[in-house]
Amino acid sequence: MSASSQRRGAAIYLRISLDQTGEGLAIERQRQECHRIVTERGWRVTKEYVDQSITASDARKRRPQYDALVRDFEAGLYDALVCYDLDRLTRQPRQLEDWIDAAEGRGLAIVTANGEADLTTDAGRLFARIKAAVARAEVERKSARQTAAARQRAALGRPPLGVRLTGYLPTGEVVKEEAAVVRRIFALFHGGESLRGIVQTLATEGISARNGRPWNPSTIRGILSNPRYAGRAVYRGAETGELGSWEPLVSEDVFRVVNARLADPRRKTVRLGTDRKHLGSGLYACGVCEGPIQAWSGERYRCRDGCITRSMVPIDSLVLAVIAERLRRPDMADLLAAPPEDATNAMDAVTAAQNRVDAIAADYDGGLIDGTRFAVATAKAKAELKTAEGRLAQLAPNEALATVLAAPDPAEAFLGSSLMAQRAVIGTLTTVHLDRGTRYTRTFDPETVRIGWRTGASS
Ligand SMILES: [Zn+2]
């Protein structure tokens, strides 16, 4: 639409808030004023847009006619806009600036009936811009106040305001029943269970999330990855490096192991970490070709290449019984003689690498190194951190065994653990090879299941 020779097409925008009667002008009065301006300027009215009882200061509240106004402007349906005052149009600084841009860049004439702003003139645009700047400063001051308060809370180690964390009251006190569920979730994952396995376990036990809905893998992951459960203060999703004033629900070590495993990209493909429905699938090996054993139809295991096909139930029963028997022996604590040291070393390596990353950041903040050196050093330290975390993640399945061994009756604890934890223990302690069964007989021969003990586990 050409604005030069033809009469301008003017949109009229009217808004009244019925809930603010003291402030509001009657809509009829607004309308008359606006029409007067259109007539005085020699324009013509294209359309009236009226929003009733809707505030302009809340961006989330929908104003259907305002939206139509914006759409119609984008579509080029008018080139002048008349409203009673700029506050009627919008109280959102960003929206106001959009209108100022439209006035300047696309020649939209904006005039207010109360005479405060005529955006066809320099002075009018200056006024509108000052008004927008003041409004924006007010919004920023408000959020700065909130931000400062939140940062201070985090620095003081107080629990953040807002939605409360499962397991704690907003004031930071522990909610006993919820805390027990959180601890259980950590214990299950720490013991080698998968996210989906935990969801199933909790569903079986009739435990739902706080909103009454069933748990799902992403809510479980949210719990496991929240540093506040280890007592660490968090601000804007990042740890402040301070300890919180609340009681941690899990130890620092457990939290670190759990999160190393969560972060490990191999977790989804790693043998022991994937969800399995059967004890031995992917875990047992074929006695003929050494290839992995898979679950086959009709409760059977089968080598991937088809060398052998065996019934599941007797094999799994035998493996469980043998492991349980091993765990009943008095020297069973020796089973873990080596692994914990490895785990400690791996954890120390993670801590050291993390400290290095932090130290480099501190040097940069303190002006001791420049941006280039910061980038190089950070990349190197982060690579080390990743390697250390990967090592820790690989050791994590041992935690299932540690959990079992820490129980008063390890054999009982093993037999009562989840499938994933049992798989982790079996994988840590043994190698299981399945040989060909005897043809034409249904009798199970235990000799066809070869259980080899890994170093440290035999005796
Ligand atoms: Zn095979």
Short mmCIF file of C-alpha atoms and ligand atoms in Angstrom, two decimals:
data_model
loop_
_atom_site.label_atom_id
_atom_site.label_comp_id
_atom_site.label_asym_id
_atom_site.label_seq_id
_atom_site.Cartn_x
_atom_site.Cartn_y
_atom_site.Cartn_z
CA MET A 1 0.00 0.00 0.00
CA SER A 2 1.47 3.36 -0.94
CA ALA A 3 1.32 5.92 1.82
CA SER A 4 2.47 8.91 -0.19
CA SER A 5 -0.39 9.91 -2.42
CA GLN A 6 -3.33 7.84 -1.19
CA ARG A 7 -5.13 8.41 2.07
CA ARG A 8 -3.65 6.44 4.89
CA GLY A 9 -5.60 3.44 6.12
CA ALA A 10 -5.78 3.70 9.90
CA ALA A 11 -6.34 0.88 12.37
CA ILE A 12 -7.92 1.87 15.67
CA TYR A 13 -6.96 -0.12 18.73
CA LEU A 14 -9.09 0.14 21.86
CA ARG A 15 -8.57 -1.59 25.15
CA ILE A 16 -10.43 -1.28 28.41
CA SER A 17 -9.79 -3.09 31.66
CA LEU A 18 -13.13 -3.56 33.37
CA ASP A 19 -11.32 -4.60 36.53
CA GLN A 20 -9.58 -1.24 36.74
CA THR A 21 -12.58 1.04 36.64
CA GLY A 22 -10.81 3.94 38.33
CA GLU A 23 -8.20 4.12 35.63
CA GLY A 24 -10.30 3.24 32.65
CA LEU A 25 -11.94 5.57 30.26
CA ALA A 26 -15.19 4.37 28.86
CA ILE A 27 -14.60 2.61 25.61
CA GLU A 28 -16.95 4.97 23.83
CA ARG A 29 -14.84 7.95 24.86
CA GLN A 30 -11.66 6.24 23.59
CA ARG A 31 -13.39 5.45 20.33
CA GLN A 32 -14.58 9.02 19.76
CA GLU A 33 -11.12 10.44 20.43
CA CYS A 34 -9.50 8.05 18.00
CA HIS A 35 -12.01 8.67 15.25
CA ARG A 36 -11.50 12.42 15.71
CA ILE A 37 -7.78 11.98 15.01
CA VAL A 38 -8.39 9.90 11.90
CA THR A 39 -10.76 12.55 10.57
CA GLU A 40 -8.42 15.45 11.41
CA ARG A 41 -5.54 13.79 9.56
CA GLY A 42 -7.64 13.01 6.56
CA TRP A 43 -7.15 9.25 6.95
CA ARG A 44 -9.74 6.51 6.65
CA VAL A 45 -10.52 3.77 9.22
CA THR A 46 -9.70 0.27 8.04
CA LYS A 47 -10.80 -1.59 11.14
CA GLU A 48 -11.42 -1.24 14.86
CA TYR A 49 -9.73 -3.69 17.21
CA VAL A 50 -11.22 -3.95 20.72
CA ASP A 51 -9.89 -5.98 23.65
CA GLN A 52 -11.96 -5.88 26.81
CA SER A 53 -10.92 -6.64 30.37
CA ILE A 54 -7.44 -7.66 29.36
CA THR A 55 -4.35 -6.18 30.92
CA ALA A 56 -1.47 -5.11 28.70
CA SER A 57 1.25 -5.61 31.29
CA ASP A 58 1.23 -9.39 31.32
CA ALA A 59 2.79 -10.82 28.17
CA ARG A 60 1.32 -14.25 28.87
CA LYS A 61 -2.26 -13.01 28.77
CA ARG A 62 -3.59 -13.33 25.28
CA ARG A 63 -5.15 -10.32 23.69
CA PRO A 64 -6.87 -11.73 20.60
CA GLN A 65 -7.60 -8.38 18.96
CA TYR A 66 -4.09 -7.12 19.67
CA ASP A 67 -2.74 -10.24 17.97
CA ALA A 68 -5.02 -9.58 15.02
CA LEU A 69 -3.71 -6.00 14.92
CA VAL A 70 -0.13 -7.25 14.70
CA ARG A 71 -1.04 -9.83 12.05
CA ASP A 72 -2.89 -7.30 9.94
CA PHE A 73 0.05 -4.91 10.11
CA GLU A 74 2.37 -7.69 8.91
CA ALA A 75 -0.11 -8.30 6.08
CA GLY A 76 0.05 -4.61 5.13
CA LEU A 77 -3.63 -3.95 5.80
CA TYR A 78 -3.05 -0.48 7.31
CA ASP A 79 -0.31 2.12 7.49
CA ALA A 80 -1.53 4.22 10.41
CA LEU A 81 -2.38 3.18 13.94
CA VAL A 82 -4.41 5.21 16.38
CA CYS A 83 -4.89 4.37 20.05
CA TYR A 84 -5.77 6.34 23.18
CA ASP A 85 -2.27 6.22 24.65
CA LEU A 86 0.79 4.00 24.35
CA ASP A 87 -0.12 2.17 27.56
CA ARG A 88 -3.37 1.10 25.90
CA LEU A 89 -1.38 -0.37 23.04
CA THR A 90 1.13 -2.26 25.18
CA ARG A 91 3.01 -2.13 28.43
CA GLN A 92 5.60 -4.58 27.17
CA PRO A 93 8.84 -2.71 26.41
CA ARG A 94 9.75 -5.16 23.67
CA GLN A 95 6.39 -4.80 21.94
CA LEU A 96 6.61 -1.03 22.22
CA GLU A 97 10.01 -1.06 20.57
CA ASP A 98 8.61 -3.24 17.79
CA TRP A 99 6.01 -0.55 17.12
CA ILE A 100 8.67 2.18 17.18
CA ASP A 101 10.70 0.15 14.68
CA ALA A 102 7.61 -0.21 12.51
CA ALA A 103 7.07 3.56 12.66
CA GLU A 104 10.65 4.31 11.73
CA GLY A 105 11.48 1.54 9.35
CA ARG A 106 8.21 0.97 7.55
CA GLY A 107 6.59 4.37 7.84
CA LEU A 108 3.76 3.33 10.10
CA ALA A 109 2.11 6.44 11.51
CA ILE A 110 1.28 5.95 15.16
CA VAL A 111 -0.70 8.63 16.93
CA THR A 112 -2.18 8.61 20.41
CA ALA A 113 -5.38 10.40 21.20
CA ASN A 114 -4.10 11.85 24.46
CA GLY A 115 -1.44 13.66 22.46
CA GLU A 116 1.56 12.17 24.20
CA ALA A 117 3.05 10.49 21.20
CA ASP A 118 2.93 11.17 17.51
CA LEU A 119 5.35 8.73 16.01
CA THR A 120 5.20 10.51 12.68
CA THR A 121 7.49 13.16 14.21
CA ASP A 122 11.03 12.98 15.60
CA ALA A 123 9.93 14.32 18.97
CA GLY A 124 7.15 11.75 19.17
CA ARG A 125 9.51 8.87 18.39
CA LEU A 126 11.97 10.19 20.96
CA PHE A 127 9.22 10.29 23.56
CA ALA A 128 8.13 6.73 22.72
CA ARG A 129 11.69 5.51 22.87
CA ILE A 130 12.25 7.08 26.28
CA LYS A 131 9.02 5.54 27.46
CA ALA A 132 10.14 2.12 26.21
CA ALA A 133 13.57 2.54 27.83
CA VAL A 134 12.01 3.47 31.16
CA ALA A 135 9.66 0.50 30.98
CA ARG A 136 12.53 -1.83 30.11
CA ALA A 137 14.70 -0.48 32.92
CA GLU A 138 11.83 -1.11 35.32
CA VAL A 139 11.50 -4.71 34.12
CA GLU A 140 15.26 -5.24 34.39
CA ARG A 141 15.43 -3.72 37.86
CA LYS A 142 12.69 -6.05 38.98
CA SER A 143 14.42 -9.14 37.61
CA ALA A 144 17.81 -7.94 38.91
CA ARG A 145 16.30 -7.74 42.40
CA GLN A 146 14.96 -11.27 42.07
CA THR A 147 18.23 -12.52 40.61
CA ALA A 148 20.29 -10.96 43.39
CA ALA A 149 18.02 -12.50 46.00
CA ALA A 150 18.25 -15.93 44.37
CA ARG A 151 22.03 -15.68 44.05
CA GLN A 152 22.32 -14.67 47.66
CA ARG A 153 20.17 -17.62 48.72
CA ALA A 154 22.43 -19.93 46.73
CA ALA A 155 25.58 -18.34 48.18
CA LEU A 156 24.20 -18.78 51.69
CA GLY A 157 23.49 -22.41 50.88
CA ARG A 158 19.76 -21.98 51.38
CA PRO A 159 17.34 -24.03 49.33
CA PRO A 160 16.04 -22.07 46.32
CA LEU A 161 12.56 -20.61 46.29
CA GLY A 162 9.96 -21.84 43.85
CA VAL A 163 8.94 -25.39 43.05
CA ARG A 164 10.08 -27.59 45.90
CA LEU A 165 12.39 -30.52 45.31
CA THR A 166 10.98 -34.01 45.91
CA GLY A 167 12.27 -35.09 49.32
CA TYR A 168 12.42 -31.62 50.86
CA LEU A 169 10.09 -28.93 52.15
CA PRO A 170 10.66 -25.47 50.61
CA THR A 171 12.52 -24.57 53.80
CA GLY A 172 14.93 -27.46 53.27
CA GLU A 173 13.63 -29.94 55.84
CA VAL A 174 13.54 -33.57 54.73
CA VAL A 175 10.18 -35.15 53.87
CA LYS A 176 10.74 -38.66 55.16
CA GLU A 177 8.66 -40.78 52.77
CA GLU A 178 9.79 -38.84 49.69
CA ALA A 179 13.41 -38.95 50.81
CA ALA A 180 13.17 -42.74 51.11
CA VAL A 181 12.01 -42.94 47.47
CA VAL A 182 14.82 -40.65 46.32
CA ARG A 183 17.40 -42.76 48.19
CA ARG A 184 15.91 -45.91 46.69
CA ILE A 185 16.19 -44.48 43.18
CA PHE A 186 19.86 -43.65 43.74
CA ALA A 187 20.52 -47.07 45.28
CA LEU A 188 18.89 -48.90 42.37
CA PHE A 189 20.79 -46.99 39.70
CA HIS A 190 24.00 -47.19 41.69
CA GLY A 191 23.42 -50.96 41.90
CA GLY A 192 23.37 -51.26 38.13
CA GLU A 193 19.67 -50.85 37.42
CA SER A 194 18.65 -48.94 34.29
CA LEU A 195 16.32 -45.93 34.22
CA ARG A 196 13.54 -48.03 32.74
CA GLY A 197 14.23 -50.82 35.20
CA ILE A 198 13.79 -48.35 38.06
CA VAL A 199 10.49 -47.16 36.59
CA GLN A 200 9.29 -50.78 36.49
CA THR A 201 10.50 -51.54 40.01
CA LEU A 202 8.75 -48.47 41.46
CA ALA A 203 5.57 -49.28 39.53
CA THR A 204 5.60 -52.83 40.87
CA GLU A 205 5.98 -51.48 44.39
CA GLY A 206 3.09 -49.07 43.83
CA ILE A 207 5.28 -45.99 44.32
CA SER A 208 4.21 -43.00 42.23
CA ALA A 209 5.81 -39.59 41.73
CA ARG A 210 4.75 -36.59 43.81
CA ASN A 211 2.08 -35.55 41.33
CA GLY A 212 0.51 -39.01 41.67
CA ARG A 213 1.58 -40.08 38.19
CA PRO A 214 3.85 -43.04 37.50
CA TRP A 215 7.57 -42.36 37.33
CA ASN A 216 9.14 -42.22 33.88
CA PRO A 217 12.79 -42.42 32.79
CA SER A 218 13.17 -38.67 32.43
CA THR A 219 11.82 -37.89 35.92
CA ILE A 220 14.15 -40.56 37.30
CA ARG A 221 17.04 -39.00 35.41
CA GLY A 222 16.05 -35.58 36.78
CA ILE A 223 16.34 -36.91 40.33
CA LEU A 224 19.65 -38.70 39.69
CA SER A 225 21.30 -35.68 38.10
CA ASN A 226 20.26 -33.07 40.67
CA PRO A 227 23.38 -32.09 42.69
CA ARG A 228 21.17 -30.76 45.48
CA TYR A 229 20.59 -34.36 46.58
CA ALA A 230 24.31 -34.55 47.35
CA GLY A 231 24.00 -31.34 49.35
CA ARG A 232 25.52 -29.08 46.73
CA ALA A 233 24.12 -25.59 46.23
CA VAL A 234 22.90 -24.81 42.73
CA TYR A 235 22.20 -21.46 41.10
CA ARG A 236 20.62 -21.24 37.64
CA GLY A 237 21.32 -24.88 36.94
CA ALA A 238 25.03 -24.54 37.75
CA GLU A 239 26.70 -25.51 40.98
CA THR A 240 27.98 -22.63 43.04
CA GLY A 241 30.76 -24.69 44.61
CA GLU A 242 29.15 -24.15 48.00
CA LEU A 243 27.52 -26.78 50.16
CA GLY A 244 23.86 -26.32 50.96
CA SER A 245 22.45 -25.97 54.44
CA TRP A 246 20.14 -28.94 53.89
CA GLU A 247 20.73 -32.60 54.67
CA PRO A 248 22.07 -34.53 51.64
CA LEU A 249 20.09 -37.65 50.69
CA VAL A 250 23.04 -39.38 49.02
CA SER A 251 26.77 -39.41 49.61
CA GLU A 252 29.15 -37.47 47.43
CA ASP A 253 30.71 -40.73 46.14
CA VAL A 254 27.41 -42.30 45.16
CA PHE A 255 26.33 -39.11 43.42
CA ARG A 256 29.57 -38.94 41.46
CA VAL A 257 29.46 -42.58 40.35
CA VAL A 258 25.80 -42.27 39.36
CA ASN A 259 26.41 -39.16 37.31
CA ALA A 260 29.52 -40.49 35.65
CA ARG A 261 27.40 -43.39 34.47
CA LEU A 262 24.54 -41.13 33.39
CA ALA A 263 26.95 -39.01 31.36
CA ASP A 264 28.66 -41.96 29.70
CA PRO A 265 27.58 -42.07 26.06
CA ARG A 266 28.39 -45.79 26.00
CA ARG A 267 25.78 -46.42 28.67
CA LYS A 268 23.17 -47.20 26.03
CA THR A 269 25.34 -49.70 24.21
CA VAL A 270 27.44 -51.07 27.02
CA ARG A 271 26.66 -54.71 27.69
CA LEU A 272 25.61 -54.40 31.29
CA GLY A 273 23.90 -51.06 31.00
CA THR A 274 21.18 -51.86 28.50
CA ASP A 275 17.73 -52.93 29.44
CA ARG A 276 17.35 -56.67 29.22
CA LYS A 277 14.46 -58.93 29.90
CA HIS A 278 16.61 -62.02 30.36
CA LEU A 279 19.46 -62.77 32.68
CA GLY A 280 21.89 -64.02 30.07
CA SER A 281 21.17 -62.18 26.82
CA GLY A 282 24.30 -60.38 25.68
CA LEU A 283 26.03 -61.54 28.86
CA TYR A 284 26.64 -65.27 28.27
CA ALA A 285 28.91 -66.35 25.44
CA CYS A 286 28.62 -69.18 22.94
CA GLY A 287 30.89 -72.12 23.87
CA VAL A 288 31.47 -72.85 20.19
CA CYS A 289 32.16 -69.47 18.56
CA GLU A 290 32.54 -67.16 21.62
CA GLY A 291 29.85 -64.90 20.16
CA PRO A 292 27.18 -63.30 22.35
CA ILE A 293 24.10 -65.26 23.36
CA GLN A 294 20.69 -63.78 22.64
CA ALA A 295 17.19 -64.47 23.82
CA TRP A 296 15.28 -66.62 21.36
CA SER A 297 11.62 -67.47 21.11
CA GLY A 298 10.16 -70.04 23.49
CA GLU A 299 12.27 -69.22 26.55
CA ARG A 300 15.47 -70.19 24.84
CA TYR A 301 18.95 -68.76 24.42
CA ARG A 302 20.60 -68.93 21.06
CA CYS A 303 24.02 -68.00 19.72
CA ARG A 304 23.83 -65.19 17.19
CA ASP A 305 25.31 -67.48 14.57
CA GLY A 306 23.03 -70.34 15.55
CA CYS A 307 25.71 -72.74 16.85
CA ILE A 308 23.61 -73.56 19.90
CA THR A 309 20.03 -73.25 21.14
CA ARG A 310 19.35 -73.90 24.82
CA SER A 311 16.46 -73.67 27.28
CA MET A 312 16.74 -70.61 29.50
CA VAL A 313 15.28 -71.65 32.82
CA PRO A 314 17.68 -74.42 33.90
CA ILE A 315 20.71 -72.37 32.79
CA ASP A 316 19.65 -69.21 34.65
CA SER A 317 18.76 -71.22 37.78
CA LEU A 318 22.17 -72.87 37.73
CA VAL A 319 24.06 -69.57 37.26
CA LEU A 320 22.13 -67.87 40.08
CA ALA A 321 22.68 -70.84 42.39
CA VAL A 322 26.42 -70.96 41.69
CA ILE A 323 26.89 -67.24 42.31
CA ALA A 324 24.78 -67.38 45.48
CA GLU A 325 26.83 -70.32 46.70
CA ARG A 326 30.03 -68.38 46.05
CA LEU A 327 28.64 -65.42 48.01
CA ARG A 328 27.90 -67.68 51.00
CA ARG A 329 31.58 -68.54 51.45
CA PRO A 330 33.36 -66.73 54.28
CA ASP A 331 36.06 -65.25 52.02
CA MET A 332 33.55 -63.48 49.81
CA ALA A 333 34.75 -60.05 50.96
CA ASP A 334 38.00 -60.80 49.07
CA LEU A 335 35.96 -60.59 45.89
CA LEU A 336 36.23 -56.84 46.07
CA ALA A 337 39.89 -56.65 47.09
CA ALA A 338 40.91 -54.98 43.85
CA PRO A 339 37.93 -53.07 42.44
CA PRO A 340 37.39 -50.48 45.22
CA GLU A 341 40.94 -49.26 44.85
CA ASP A 342 40.38 -48.80 41.13
CA ALA A 343 37.17 -46.96 41.88
CA THR A 344 38.95 -44.70 44.36
CA ASN A 345 41.67 -43.94 41.82
CA ALA A 346 39.13 -43.21 39.12
CA MET A 347 37.21 -40.96 41.46
CA ASP A 348 40.38 -39.12 42.43
CA ALA A 349 41.21 -38.65 38.75
CA VAL A 350 37.77 -37.16 38.15
CA THR A 351 38.19 -34.79 41.10
CA ALA A 352 41.67 -33.75 39.97
CA ALA A 353 40.50 -33.06 36.42
CA GLN A 354 37.49 -31.13 37.67
CA ASN A 355 39.74 -29.04 39.92
CA ARG A 356 42.00 -28.31 36.96
CA VAL A 357 39.04 -27.08 34.89
CA ASP A 358 37.98 -24.83 37.79
CA ALA A 359 41.51 -23.54 38.36
CA ILE A 360 41.88 -22.56 34.70
CA ALA A 361 38.58 -20.69 34.85
CA ALA A 362 39.76 -18.90 38.01
CA ASP A 363 43.06 -17.93 36.33
CA TYR A 364 41.15 -16.53 33.40
CA ASP A 365 38.75 -14.62 35.66
CA GLY A 366 41.73 -13.28 37.59
CA GLY A 367 43.40 -12.06 34.40
CA LEU A 368 46.34 -14.46 34.81
CA ILE A 369 45.87 -16.04 31.38
CA ASP A 370 44.41 -14.75 28.16
CA GLY A 371 41.46 -16.12 26.20
CA THR A 372 43.53 -18.25 23.84
CA ARG A 373 45.43 -20.00 26.61
CA PHE A 374 42.18 -20.38 28.53
CA ALA A 375 40.55 -22.11 25.57
CA VAL A 376 43.48 -24.47 24.96
CA ALA A 377 43.97 -25.34 28.62
CA THR A 378 40.24 -25.83 29.18
CA ALA A 379 39.90 -28.13 26.19
CA LYS A 380 42.78 -30.26 27.47
CA ALA A 381 41.48 -30.42 31.04
CA LYS A 382 37.98 -31.22 29.84
CA ALA A 383 39.30 -34.07 27.70
CA GLU A 384 41.08 -35.45 30.77
CA LEU A 385 37.91 -35.09 32.77
CA LYS A 386 35.96 -37.00 30.14
CA THR A 387 38.50 -39.83 30.13
CA ALA A 388 38.45 -40.05 33.93
CA GLU A 389 34.67 -40.06 33.98
CA GLY A 390 34.58 -42.77 31.36
CA ARG A 391 36.89 -44.91 33.50
CA LEU A 392 34.71 -44.36 36.52
CA ALA A 393 31.59 -45.21 34.53
CA GLN A 394 33.11 -48.52 33.46
CA LEU A 395 33.84 -49.40 37.05
CA ALA A 396 30.33 -48.54 38.12
CA PRO A 397 28.88 -52.06 37.61
CA ASN A 398 31.11 -53.17 40.48
CA GLU A 399 28.89 -51.07 42.65
CA ALA A 400 26.16 -53.67 42.22
CA LEU A 401 28.52 -56.22 43.74
CA ALA A 402 29.56 -53.82 46.50
CA THR A 403 25.90 -53.30 47.38
CA VAL A 404 25.30 -57.05 47.50
CA LEU A 405 28.41 -57.67 49.61
CA ALA A 406 27.44 -54.94 52.07
CA ALA A 407 24.15 -56.72 52.83
CA PRO A 408 23.87 -58.87 56.01
CA ASP A 409 23.23 -61.92 53.83
CA PRO A 410 24.95 -61.32 50.47
CA ALA A 411 23.60 -64.48 48.82
CA GLU A 412 20.05 -63.57 49.79
CA ALA A 413 20.63 -59.97 48.68
CA PHE A 414 21.91 -61.21 45.31
CA LEU A 415 18.96 -63.52 44.72
CA GLY A 416 16.59 -60.72 45.71
CA SER A 417 18.19 -58.02 43.52
CA SER A 418 16.79 -56.73 40.28
CA LEU A 419 17.63 -58.44 37.03
CA MET A 420 20.00 -55.65 36.02
CA ALA A 421 21.86 -55.79 39.32
CA GLN A 422 22.15 -59.58 39.05
CA ARG A 423 23.52 -59.19 35.53
CA ALA A 424 26.05 -56.66 36.79
CA VAL A 425 27.21 -58.98 39.58
CA ILE A 426 27.45 -61.98 37.23
CA GLY A 427 29.38 -59.90 34.69
CA THR A 428 31.75 -58.62 37.36
CA LEU A 429 32.50 -62.02 38.87
CA THR A 430 32.30 -64.48 36.01
CA THR A 431 32.31 -65.43 32.39
CA VAL A 432 29.55 -67.83 31.38
CA HIS A 433 29.88 -70.05 28.30
CA LEU A 434 27.05 -72.23 26.99
CA ASP A 435 28.04 -75.43 25.22
CA ARG A 436 25.83 -77.58 23.00
CA GLY A 437 23.20 -79.53 24.88
CA THR A 438 22.80 -83.24 24.41
CA ARG A 439 20.58 -83.94 21.45
CA TYR A 440 17.36 -85.90 21.76
CA THR A 441 17.24 -85.65 25.51
CA ARG A 442 15.42 -83.19 27.70
CA THR A 443 17.70 -83.79 30.66
CA PHE A 444 19.72 -80.72 31.64
CA ASP A 445 23.43 -81.34 31.99
CA PRO A 446 25.11 -78.72 34.26
CA GLU A 447 28.46 -79.58 32.63
CA THR A 448 27.29 -77.74 29.48
CA VAL A 449 27.32 -74.42 31.35
CA ARG A 450 30.91 -73.35 31.95
CA ILE A 451 31.24 -70.68 34.62
CA GLY A 452 34.69 -69.11 34.78
CA TRP A 453 35.73 -66.83 37.63
CA ARG A 454 37.35 -63.54 36.86
CA THR A 455 40.58 -62.68 38.65
CA GLY A 456 40.07 -62.23 42.35
CA ALA A 457 36.78 -64.06 42.33
CA SER A 458 38.05 -67.64 42.12
CA SER A 459 39.03 -69.74 45.08
ZN ZN B 1 28.14 -69.61 18.45
#
